PDB file of C-alpha atoms in Angstrom:
ATOM      1  CA  ALA A  16      -0.176  -0.158   0.175  1.00  0.00           C
ATOM      2  CA  GLN A  17       0.618   3.455  -0.756  1.00  0.00           C
ATOM      3  CA  SER A  18       2.415   5.336   2.470  1.00  0.00           C
ATOM      4  CA  VAL A  19       4.730   8.360   3.780  1.00  0.00           C
ATOM      5  CA  THR A  20       6.693   8.942   6.868  1.00  0.00           C
ATOM      6  CA  GLN A  21       7.602  10.599   8.925  1.00  0.00           C
ATOM      7  CA  PRO A  22       9.940   9.138  11.390  1.00  0.00           C
ATOM      8  CA  ASP A  23      10.318  11.433  13.852  1.00  0.00           C
ATOM      9  CA  ILE A  24       7.063  13.158  15.050  1.00  0.00           C
ATOM     10  CA  HIS A  25       9.132  15.680  17.176  1.00  0.00           C
ATOM     11  CA  ILE A  26      12.156  16.884  17.411  1.00  0.00           C
ATOM     12  CA  THR A  27      14.171  20.566  19.494  1.00  0.00           C
ATOM     13  CA  VAL A  28      16.814  22.362  18.219  1.00  0.00           C
ATOM     14  CA  SER A  29      18.475  25.350  19.400  1.00  0.00           C
ATOM     15  CA  GLU A  30      18.110  28.309  17.176  1.00  0.00           C
ATOM     16  CA  GLY A  31      20.778  28.419  14.604  1.00  0.00           C
ATOM     17  CA  ALA A  32      21.687  25.254  14.546  1.00  0.00           C
ATOM     18  CA  SER A  33      20.520  23.082  11.610  1.00  0.00           C
ATOM     19  CA  LEU A  34      17.525  21.509  11.006  1.00  0.00           C
ATOM     20  CA  GLU A  35      16.286  18.052   8.749  1.00  0.00           C
ATOM     21  CA  LEU A  36      13.317  16.748   8.969  1.00  0.00           C
ATOM     22  CA  ARG A  37      12.836  13.397   7.028  1.00  0.00           C
ATOM     23  CA  CYS A  38       9.938  11.908   4.917  1.00  0.00           C
ATOM     24  CA  ASN A  39      10.395   8.628   3.219  1.00  0.00           C
ATOM     25  CA  TYR A  40       7.007   7.502   0.713  1.00  0.00           C
ATOM     26  CA  SER A  41       6.365   3.788  -0.800  1.00  0.00           C
ATOM     27  CA  TYR A  42       5.415   2.485  -3.967  1.00  0.00           C
ATOM     28  CA  GLY A  43       7.340   1.953  -6.956  1.00  0.00           C
ATOM     29  CA  ALA A  44       6.880   5.235  -8.789  1.00  0.00           C
ATOM     30  CA  THR A  45       7.933   9.159  -7.958  1.00  0.00           C
ATOM     31  CA  PRO A  46       5.023  10.850  -6.639  1.00  0.00           C
ATOM     32  CA  TYR A  47       4.733  14.481  -7.025  1.00  0.00           C
ATOM     33  CA  LEU A  48       6.336  15.360  -3.052  1.00  0.00           C
ATOM     34  CA  PHE A  49       5.663  18.054  -0.554  1.00  0.00           C
ATOM     35  CA  TRP A  50       6.086  20.330   1.840  1.00  0.00           C
ATOM     36  CA  TYR A  51       3.914  21.745   3.943  1.00  0.00           C
ATOM     37  CA  VAL A  52       4.027  24.141   7.836  1.00  0.00           C
ATOM     38  CA  GLN A  53       1.061  24.839  10.260  1.00  0.00           C
ATOM     39  CA  SER A  54       1.321  27.386  12.649  1.00  0.00           C
ATOM     40  CA  PRO A  55      -1.019  26.346  15.867  1.00  0.00           C
ATOM     41  CA  GLY A  56      -4.224  26.868  14.902  1.00  0.00           C
ATOM     42  CA  GLN A  57      -3.656  27.994  10.971  1.00  0.00           C
ATOM     43  CA  GLY A  58      -3.854  26.385   7.872  1.00  0.00           C
ATOM     44  CA  LEU A  59      -0.694  24.445   5.641  1.00  0.00           C
ATOM     45  CA  GLN A  60       1.607  26.655   4.077  1.00  0.00           C
ATOM     46  CA  LEU A  61       3.882  25.363   0.867  1.00  0.00           C
ATOM     47  CA  LEU A  62       7.450  25.313   1.716  1.00  0.00           C
ATOM     48  CA  LEU A  63       8.613  23.939  -1.788  1.00  0.00           C
ATOM     49  CA  LYS A  64       7.529  20.621  -3.576  1.00  0.00           C
ATOM     50  CA  TYR A  65       9.386  18.632  -6.720  1.00  0.00           C
ATOM     51  CA  PHE A  66       8.154  17.151  -9.927  1.00  0.00           C
ATOM     52  CA  SER A  67      10.722  16.397 -11.874  1.00  0.00           C
ATOM     53  CA  GLY A  68      15.187  17.940 -12.283  1.00  0.00           C
ATOM     54  CA  ASP A  69      17.001  19.113 -10.044  1.00  0.00           C
ATOM     55  CA  THR A  70      16.056  16.697  -7.480  1.00  0.00           C
ATOM     56  CA  LEU A  71      17.549  19.555  -4.698  1.00  0.00           C
ATOM     57  CA  VAL A  72      14.917  22.606  -4.327  1.00  0.00           C
ATOM     58  CA  GLN A  73      14.681  25.272  -3.265  1.00  0.00           C
ATOM     59  CA  GLY A  74      12.186  26.398  -0.963  1.00  0.00           C
ATOM     60  CA  ILE A  75      10.288  29.792   1.489  1.00  0.00           C
ATOM     61  CA  LYS A  76      12.009  30.325   4.607  1.00  0.00           C
ATOM     62  CA  GLY A  77      15.201  29.629   3.794  1.00  0.00           C
ATOM     63  CA  PHE A  78      13.433  25.211   3.677  1.00  0.00           C
ATOM     64  CA  GLU A  79      15.477  23.330   0.785  1.00  0.00           C
ATOM     65  CA  ALA A  80      14.570  19.610   0.180  1.00  0.00           C
ATOM     66  CA  GLU A  81      16.237  17.175  -1.402  1.00  0.00           C
ATOM     67  CA  PHE A  82      14.635  14.449  -3.363  1.00  0.00           C
ATOM     68  CA  LYS A  83      17.163  10.498  -3.589  1.00  0.00           C
ATOM     69  CA  ARG A  84      14.983   7.647  -5.885  1.00  0.00           C
ATOM     70  CA  SER A  85      17.235   5.370  -4.229  1.00  0.00           C
ATOM     71  CA  GLN A  86      16.400   5.771  -0.455  1.00  0.00           C
ATOM     72  CA  SER A  87      12.830   6.588  -1.490  1.00  0.00           C
ATOM     73  CA  SER A  88      13.299  10.104   0.789  1.00  0.00           C
ATOM     74  CA  PHE A  89      12.058  13.786   0.475  1.00  0.00           C
ATOM     75  CA  ASN A  90      14.660  15.620   3.526  1.00  0.00           C
ATOM     76  CA  LEU A  91      13.718  18.619   3.977  1.00  0.00           C
ATOM     77  CA  ARG A  92      16.812  20.713   5.632  1.00  0.00           C
ATOM     78  CA  LYS A  93      17.466  24.243   7.809  1.00  0.00           C
ATOM     79  CA  PRO A  94      20.736  25.511   7.610  1.00  0.00           C
ATOM     80  CA  SER A  95      20.045  27.857  10.395  1.00  0.00           C
ATOM     81  CA  VAL A  96      16.724  27.484  12.084  1.00  0.00           C
ATOM     82  CA  HIS A  97      14.419  30.467  13.823  1.00  0.00           C
ATOM     83  CA  TRP A  98      11.939  30.853  16.780  1.00  0.00           C
ATOM     84  CA  SER A  99       9.550  31.304  14.339  1.00  0.00           C
ATOM     85  CA  ASP A 100      10.004  28.449  12.467  1.00  0.00           C
ATOM     86  CA  ALA A 101       8.666  26.656  15.912  1.00  0.00           C
ATOM     87  CA  ALA A 102       5.904  24.458  13.587  1.00  0.00           C
ATOM     88  CA  GLU A 103       4.485  21.370  12.456  1.00  0.00           C
ATOM     89  CA  TYR A 104       5.866  19.841   9.441  1.00  0.00           C
ATOM     90  CA  PHE A 105       4.477  17.526   6.657  1.00  0.00           C
ATOM     91  CA  CYS A 106       5.195  15.796   3.927  1.00  0.00           C
ATOM     92  CA  ALA A 107       2.462  15.663   1.692  1.00  0.00           C
ATOM     93  CA  VAL A 108       2.685  13.078  -1.406  1.00  0.00           C
ATOM     94  CA  ARG A 109       1.084  12.804  -4.245  1.00  0.00           C
ATOM     95  CA  TRP A 110       0.820   9.855  -6.366  1.00  0.00           C
ATOM     96  CA  ALA A 111      -0.414  11.375  -9.638  1.00  0.00           C
ATOM     97  CA  SER A 112      -0.863  14.481 -11.927  1.00  0.00           C
ATOM     98  CA  TRP A 113      -3.538  14.997 -10.265  1.00  0.00           C
ATOM     99  CA  GLY A 114      -5.630  14.234  -7.184  1.00  0.00           C
ATOM    100  CA  LYS A 115      -5.449  14.076  -3.303  1.00  0.00           C
ATOM    101  CA  LEU A 116      -2.044  14.644  -1.321  1.00  0.00           C
ATOM    102  CA  GLN A 117      -1.262  11.414   1.447  1.00  0.00           C
ATOM    103  CA  PHE A 118       0.119  13.016   3.762  1.00  0.00           C
ATOM    104  CA  GLY A 119       3.181  11.642   6.707  1.00  0.00           C
ATOM    105  CA  ALA A 120       1.772  12.368  10.637  1.00  0.00           C
ATOM    106  CA  GLY A 121       3.714  15.594  10.871  1.00  0.00           C
ATOM    107  CA  THR A 122       7.272  16.331  12.767  1.00  0.00           C
ATOM    108  CA  GLN A 123       6.738  19.042  15.364  1.00  0.00           C
ATOM    109  CA  VAL A 124       9.233  21.247  15.535  1.00  0.00           C
ATOM    110  CA  VAL A 125      10.243  22.919  19.052  1.00  0.00           C
ATOM    111  CA  VAL A 126      13.102  26.148  18.481  1.00  0.00           C
ATOM    112  CA  THR A 127      15.240  26.675  21.742  1.00  0.00           C
ATOM    113  CA  PRO A 128      17.190  29.656  22.615  1.00  0.00           C
TER     114      PRO A 128
ATOM    115  CA  GLY B  23       0.787  31.520  -4.252  1.00  0.00           C
ATOM    116  CA  ALA B  24      -2.750  31.602  -4.549  1.00  0.00           C
ATOM    117  CA  VAL B  25      -4.914  32.558  -1.658  1.00  0.00           C
ATOM    118  CA  VAL B  26      -7.984  30.226   0.149  1.00  0.00           C
ATOM    119  CA  SER B  27     -10.173  31.616   2.732  1.00  0.00           C
ATOM    120  CA  GLN B  28     -11.603  30.029   5.512  1.00  0.00           C
ATOM    121  CA  HIS B  29     -14.460  31.065   7.026  1.00  0.00           C
ATOM    122  CA  PRO B  30     -15.488  31.360  10.595  1.00  0.00           C
ATOM    123  CA  SER B  31     -11.913  31.306  11.543  1.00  0.00           C
ATOM    124  CA  ARG B  32     -14.062  29.787  14.680  1.00  0.00           C
ATOM    125  CA  VAL B  33     -17.477  28.882  15.894  1.00  0.00           C
ATOM    126  CA  ILE B  34     -18.928  27.471  18.661  1.00  0.00           C
ATOM    127  CA  CYS B  35     -22.276  25.615  18.520  1.00  0.00           C
ATOM    128  CA  LYS B  36     -25.259  24.106  20.652  1.00  0.00           C
ATOM    129  CA  SER B  37     -25.223  20.675  19.910  1.00  0.00           C
ATOM    130  CA  GLY B  38     -27.892  19.707  17.964  1.00  0.00           C
ATOM    131  CA  THR B  39     -27.482  22.330  15.384  1.00  0.00           C
ATOM    132  CA  SER B  40     -25.808  22.992  12.177  1.00  0.00           C
ATOM    133  CA  VAL B  41     -22.820  24.782  11.087  1.00  0.00           C
ATOM    134  CA  LYS B  42     -21.476  25.766   7.259  1.00  0.00           C
ATOM    135  CA  ILE B  43     -18.544  26.861   6.645  1.00  0.00           C
ATOM    136  CA  GLU B  44     -17.158  28.573   3.994  1.00  0.00           C
ATOM    137  CA  CYS B  45     -13.868  27.481   1.508  1.00  0.00           C
ATOM    138  CA  ARG B  46     -13.590  30.324  -1.688  1.00  0.00           C
ATOM    139  CA  SER B  47     -10.971  30.346  -3.688  1.00  0.00           C
ATOM    140  CA  LEU B  48      -9.869  34.598  -3.677  1.00  0.00           C
ATOM    141  CA  ASP B  49      -7.738  34.816  -7.273  1.00  0.00           C
ATOM    142  CA  PHE B  50      -8.905  31.267  -9.226  1.00  0.00           C
ATOM    143  CA  GLN B  51     -11.191  29.500 -10.523  1.00  0.00           C
ATOM    144  CA  ALA B  52     -11.284  25.885  -8.417  1.00  0.00           C
ATOM    145  CA  THR B  53     -13.048  22.817  -9.573  1.00  0.00           C
ATOM    146  CA  THR B  54     -12.440  21.154  -7.125  1.00  0.00           C
ATOM    147  CA  MET B  55     -11.846  21.414  -3.785  1.00  0.00           C
ATOM    148  CA  PHE B  56     -10.638  19.035  -0.818  1.00  0.00           C
ATOM    149  CA  TRP B  57     -11.848  18.592   2.425  1.00  0.00           C
ATOM    150  CA  TYR B  58      -9.950  17.327   5.677  1.00  0.00           C
ATOM    151  CA  ARG B  59     -10.365  17.293   9.276  1.00  0.00           C
ATOM    152  CA  GLN B  60      -8.156  17.029  11.985  1.00  0.00           C
ATOM    153  CA  PHE B  61      -7.491  16.546  15.342  1.00  0.00           C
ATOM    154  CA  PRO B  62      -5.561  17.216  18.010  1.00  0.00           C
ATOM    155  CA  LYS B  63      -1.598  16.425  17.462  1.00  0.00           C
ATOM    156  CA  GLN B  64      -2.919  14.296  14.509  1.00  0.00           C
ATOM    157  CA  SER B  65      -2.583  14.971  10.897  1.00  0.00           C
ATOM    158  CA  LEU B  66      -4.576  15.069   8.463  1.00  0.00           C
ATOM    159  CA  MET B  67      -8.259  13.115   7.437  1.00  0.00           C
ATOM    160  CA  LEU B  68      -9.256  13.389   3.822  1.00  0.00           C
ATOM    161  CA  MET B  69     -13.471  14.161   4.195  1.00  0.00           C
ATOM    162  CA  ALA B  70     -14.662  14.058   1.166  1.00  0.00           C
ATOM    163  CA  THR B  71     -13.966  16.153  -2.492  1.00  0.00           C
ATOM    164  CA  SER B  72     -15.870  18.331  -4.025  1.00  0.00           C
ATOM    165  CA  ASN B  73     -16.672  19.003  -7.824  1.00  0.00           C
ATOM    166  CA  GLU B  74     -18.287  22.062  -8.900  1.00  0.00           C
ATOM    167  CA  GLY B  75     -21.586  20.767 -10.559  1.00  0.00           C
ATOM    168  CA  SER B  76     -21.532  17.302  -8.854  1.00  0.00           C
ATOM    169  CA  LYS B  77     -21.770  14.995  -6.154  1.00  0.00           C
ATOM    170  CA  ALA B  78     -18.745  15.613  -3.440  1.00  0.00           C
ATOM    171  CA  THR B  79     -17.210  12.366  -3.183  1.00  0.00           C
ATOM    172  CA  TYR B  80     -16.395  11.334   0.524  1.00  0.00           C
ATOM    173  CA  GLU B  81     -13.781   8.676   2.256  1.00  0.00           C
ATOM    174  CA  GLN B  82     -14.651   5.600   3.193  1.00  0.00           C
ATOM    175  CA  GLY B  83     -16.618   6.447   6.624  1.00  0.00           C
ATOM    176  CA  VAL B  84     -17.379   9.597   6.023  1.00  0.00           C
ATOM    177  CA  GLU B  85     -21.269  10.053   6.485  1.00  0.00           C
ATOM    178  CA  LYS B  86     -22.573  11.848   3.788  1.00  0.00           C
ATOM    179  CA  ASP B  87     -25.620  13.106   5.658  1.00  0.00           C
ATOM    180  CA  LYS B  88     -23.742  14.540   8.447  1.00  0.00           C
ATOM    181  CA  PHE B  89     -21.060  16.279   6.319  1.00  0.00           C
ATOM    182  CA  LEU B  90     -23.022  18.106   3.834  1.00  0.00           C
ATOM    183  CA  ILE B  91     -20.593  19.189   0.472  1.00  0.00           C
ATOM    184  CA  ASN B  92     -22.104  21.722  -1.731  1.00  0.00           C
ATOM    185  CA  HIS B  93     -19.860  22.761  -4.999  1.00  0.00           C
ATOM    186  CA  ALA B  94     -22.385  26.070  -5.332  1.00  0.00           C
ATOM    187  CA  SER B  95     -19.745  28.154  -7.735  1.00  0.00           C
ATOM    188  CA  LEU B  96     -16.137  27.832  -9.629  1.00  0.00           C
ATOM    189  CA  THR B  97     -15.027  29.666  -6.407  1.00  0.00           C
ATOM    190  CA  LEU B  98     -16.869  28.192  -3.085  1.00  0.00           C
ATOM    191  CA  SER B  99     -17.306  25.199  -1.965  1.00  0.00           C
ATOM    192  CA  THR B 100     -19.658  24.860   1.384  1.00  0.00           C
ATOM    193  CA  LEU B 101     -19.340  22.004   4.628  1.00  0.00           C
ATOM    194  CA  THR B 102     -21.930  21.964   6.433  1.00  0.00           C
ATOM    195  CA  VAL B 103     -22.126  19.990   9.810  1.00  0.00           C
ATOM    196  CA  THR B 104     -25.743  18.964  10.654  1.00  0.00           C
ATOM    197  CA  SER B 105     -27.069  18.149  14.119  1.00  0.00           C
ATOM    198  CA  ALA B 106     -23.260  18.979  15.883  1.00  0.00           C
ATOM    199  CA  HIS B 107     -22.327  16.649  17.930  1.00  0.00           C
ATOM    200  CA  PRO B 108     -18.877  17.443  20.845  1.00  0.00           C
ATOM    201  CA  GLU B 109     -17.520  14.769  19.070  1.00  0.00           C
ATOM    202  CA  ASP B 110     -17.623  16.166  15.703  1.00  0.00           C
ATOM    203  CA  SER B 111     -15.299  19.496  17.582  1.00  0.00           C
ATOM    204  CA  SER B 112     -12.697  19.254  15.178  1.00  0.00           C
ATOM    205  CA  PHE B 113     -10.379  21.746  12.831  1.00  0.00           C
ATOM    206  CA  TYR B 114     -12.217  21.224   9.888  1.00  0.00           C
ATOM    207  CA  ILE B 115      -9.553  22.389   6.587  1.00  0.00           C
ATOM    208  CA  CYS B 116     -10.286  22.636   3.284  1.00  0.00           C
ATOM    209  CA  SER B 117      -7.936  22.904   0.566  1.00  0.00           C
ATOM    210  CA  ALA B 118      -8.300  23.841  -3.389  1.00  0.00           C
ATOM    211  CA  PRO B 119      -5.630  22.912  -6.172  1.00  0.00           C
ATOM    212  CA  GLN B 120      -5.125  25.032  -8.429  1.00  0.00           C
ATOM    213  CA  LYS B 121      -4.870  23.993 -12.331  1.00  0.00           C
ATOM    214  CA  ASP B 122      -2.274  26.439 -13.566  1.00  0.00           C
ATOM    215  CA  ILE B 123       0.049  25.144 -11.246  1.00  0.00           C
ATOM    216  CA  LYS B 124       0.381  21.558 -11.669  1.00  0.00           C
ATOM    217  CA  ASN B 125      -3.258  21.359  -9.040  1.00  0.00           C
ATOM    218  CA  ILE B 126      -0.215  22.458  -6.487  1.00  0.00           C
ATOM    219  CA  GLN B 127      -2.937  22.709  -3.693  1.00  0.00           C
ATOM    220  CA  TYR B 128      -3.135  26.036  -1.283  1.00  0.00           C
ATOM    221  CA  PHE B 129      -5.154  26.178   1.846  1.00  0.00           C
ATOM    222  CA  GLY B 130      -7.291  27.741   3.382  1.00  0.00           C
ATOM    223  CA  ALA B 131      -6.600  28.349   7.385  1.00  0.00           C
ATOM    224  CA  GLY B 132      -9.049  26.340   8.970  1.00  0.00           C
ATOM    225  CA  THR B 133     -12.172  26.464  11.158  1.00  0.00           C
ATOM    226  CA  ARG B 134     -11.795  25.370  14.268  1.00  0.00           C
ATOM    227  CA  LEU B 135     -15.616  23.869  15.558  1.00  0.00           C
ATOM    228  CA  SER B 136     -15.920  23.450  18.984  1.00  0.00           C
ATOM    229  CA  VAL B 137     -19.794  21.781  19.847  1.00  0.00           C
ATOM    230  CA  LEU B 138     -20.928  22.439  23.380  1.00  0.00           C
TER     231      LEU B 138
END
């Protein structure tokens, strides 16, 4: 069955430190890949996406993600986190050019001073 | 990015009443909109897909008579929670894919429903 896995439920990181959030997907074909961020009580904001081409994609707020086909992964990174990056992060995949998103369980990021 | 407006942001109602939530695409036309439900500390669960001019498609286990969806125009979809009960209390989020940019989904800010 198709699945999206975010292995880390909760990550605590110091302000200024680097951050990496993991995302893995199952199924043979390369899906359309997304990272969204959700602040408390808010909807989801698109950080970045991968459809094809360059496997390293840049997003908003200084985030980037790298698609690795061999590992079926699409990990999100930020070199230096800011306190405002504290939020819930969701990896999502779409298995066709059209249709619904399948979300991972989410990773809660806490930023400490 | 595209803007999806969702109202109200928060609603408190008595048990047995109905609540309507609106989702509008402000700067693009959305023939399809998705409705999600999110429980605290959990991921989003797709409830249904609304299609302009036709019936909504509900996910397995979602009561279509409880959650009425109407996609009245190319920019408006509504979710009505009928005869709401405390167990319907949740965070409801809509999203709309923008066809012009490979169907990327843009999300509303969500509606916090509390049923007393």
